[in-house]
Amino acid sequence: QVQLVESGGGSVQAGRSLRLSCVASGYTYSGYCMAWFRQAPGKERKRVATIDRGGTTTYADSVKGRFTISRDNAKNTLYLQMNSLKPEDTAMYYCAAGAQYGGSWWCISHDYNYWGQGTQVTVSS
């Protein structure tokens, strides 16, 4: 049974940092695309960052230079380091996994099969 469990969310002031973690189990973690998505109240879910099985990353323009996605395949864990947080970063953050059958482009062009329950990030001004 595939399971993704996020942690690390919280309430911080603008300019501060948070690190989200996502522990995966129940599948061959190293062969999957991993990603972070976020959804603010009343808005659609959006992809924040992706990392493929080889470590290639992509970022939404809104977080480039501030957020860093990484993975530790030995620990089956995905991370999102969020620096210089802004109020507009406030959202529920979700970890997602999807089997990768192509190059790094696969991770931004295909759906993700598995999702965590989400962790709330709130940034105040």
Coordinates of C-alpha atoms in Angstrom, one line a residue:
Q1 CA 0.0 0.0 0.0
V2 CA 1.5 3.3 -1.1
Q3 CA 1.7 5.9 1.5
L4 CA 3.0 9.5 1.5
V5 CA 3.2 11.4 4.8
E6 CA 4.0 15.0 4.9
S7 CA 5.3 17.0 7.9
G8 CA 7.0 20.3 8.6
G9 CA 4.2 22.8 7.9
G10 CA 3.4 25.6 10.3
S11 CA 2.8 29.4 10.8
V12 CA 5.7 31.8 10.2
Q13 CA 6.2 35.4 9.5
A14 CA 7.2 36.6 6.0
G15 CA 10.9 36.3 5.3
R16 CA 11.3 33.2 7.4
S17 CA 12.0 29.6 6.4
L18 CA 10.3 26.2 6.6
R19 CA 11.3 22.7 5.5
L20 CA 8.7 20.2 4.5
S21 CA 9.3 16.5 4.5
C22 CA 7.5 13.6 2.9
V23 CA 8.2 10.0 3.8
A24 CA 7.2 7.5 1.2
S25 CA 6.5 3.8 1.6
G26 CA 4.9 0.9 -0.3
Y27 CA 6.6 1.3 -3.7
T28 CA 10.1 1.6 -5.3
Y29 CA 10.7 5.2 -4.4
S30 CA 13.8 5.7 -6.4
G31 CA 12.0 5.1 -9.7
Y32 CA 9.4 7.7 -9.3
C33 CA 8.9 11.3 -10.1
M34 CA 8.3 13.3 -6.9
A35 CA 6.6 16.7 -6.6
W36 CA 5.2 19.3 -4.3
F37 CA 1.9 20.9 -5.1
R38 CA 0.0 23.5 -3.2
Q39 CA -3.6 24.7 -3.0
A40 CA -4.7 28.0 -1.4
P41 CA -8.3 28.4 -0.3
G42 CA -10.6 28.9 -3.2
K43 CA -7.9 28.3 -5.8
E44 CA -6.9 25.4 -7.9
R45 CA -4.0 23.1 -7.0
K46 CA -0.7 24.1 -8.6
R47 CA 2.6 22.3 -9.0
V48 CA 5.4 24.0 -7.0
A49 CA 8.4 21.8 -7.8
T50 CA 9.4 18.4 -9.2
I51 CA 12.4 16.2 -9.0
D52 CA 12.9 13.2 -11.2
R53 CA 14.6 9.9 -10.3
G54 CA 18.0 11.3 -11.4
G55 CA 17.7 14.4 -9.3
T56 CA 16.7 16.9 -12.1
T57 CA 14.5 19.6 -10.7
T58 CA 11.9 22.1 -12.0
Y59 CA 10.2 25.0 -10.2
A60 CA 7.2 27.2 -10.7
D61 CA 8.3 30.7 -11.5
S62 CA 6.7 32.0 -8.3
V63 CA 9.1 30.0 -6.1
K64 CA 12.3 30.0 -8.2
G65 CA 15.3 31.1 -6.2
R66 CA 13.5 30.7 -2.9
F67 CA 12.4 27.0 -2.7
T68 CA 14.6 23.9 -3.2
I69 CA 13.3 20.4 -3.7
S70 CA 15.5 17.5 -2.9
R71 CA 15.2 13.7 -2.3
D72 CA 17.0 11.2 -0.2
N73 CA 16.4 7.8 -1.9
A74 CA 18.1 5.9 0.9
K75 CA 15.5 7.4 3.3
N76 CA 12.6 7.4 0.9
T77 CA 12.1 11.0 1.8
L78 CA 11.3 14.1 -0.2
Y79 CA 12.0 17.6 1.0
L80 CA 11.0 21.2 0.2
Q81 CA 13.2 23.9 1.7
M82 CA 11.3 27.1 1.6
N83 CA 13.2 30.4 2.2
S84 CA 12.1 34.0 2.1
L85 CA 8.5 33.0 2.5
K86 CA 5.8 35.4 1.4
P87 CA 2.1 35.6 2.4
E88 CA 1.2 34.4 -1.0
D89 CA 2.9 31.1 -0.2
T90 CA 0.1 30.4 2.3
A91 CA -1.5 27.1 1.2
M92 CA -1.9 23.4 1.9
Y93 CA 1.2 21.7 0.5
Y94 CA 0.9 18.2 -0.9
C95 CA 3.6 15.6 -1.7
A96 CA 2.9 13.5 -4.8
A97 CA 4.5 10.5 -6.5
G98 CA 4.2 9.1 -10.0
A99 CA 6.0 6.3 -11.9
Q100 CA 8.6 7.7 -14.3
Y101 CA 8.8 6.1 -17.7
G102 CA 10.8 8.8 -19.6
G103 CA 13.2 11.6 -19.1
S104 CA 12.9 14.4 -16.6
W105 CA 10.2 16.0 -18.8
W106 CA 7.9 13.1 -17.7
C107 CA 7.6 14.7 -14.3
I108 CA 6.0 17.8 -15.6
S109 CA 3.9 16.3 -18.3
H110 CA 2.1 13.4 -16.6
D111 CA -0.3 12.9 -13.7
Y112 CA 0.8 11.8 -10.3
N113 CA -0.8 8.7 -8.9
Y114 CA -0.2 9.0 -5.2
W115 CA -0.8 11.9 -2.8
G116 CA -0.2 12.7 0.8
Q117 CA -2.7 14.2 3.1
G118 CA -1.1 17.7 3.0
T119 CA 0.5 20.0 5.5
Q120 CA -0.6 23.6 6.1
V121 CA 1.8 26.5 5.6
T122 CA 0.7 29.9 6.7
V123 CA 2.8 33.0 6.2
S124 CA 1.8 36.2 7.9
S125 CA 3.0 39.7 6.9

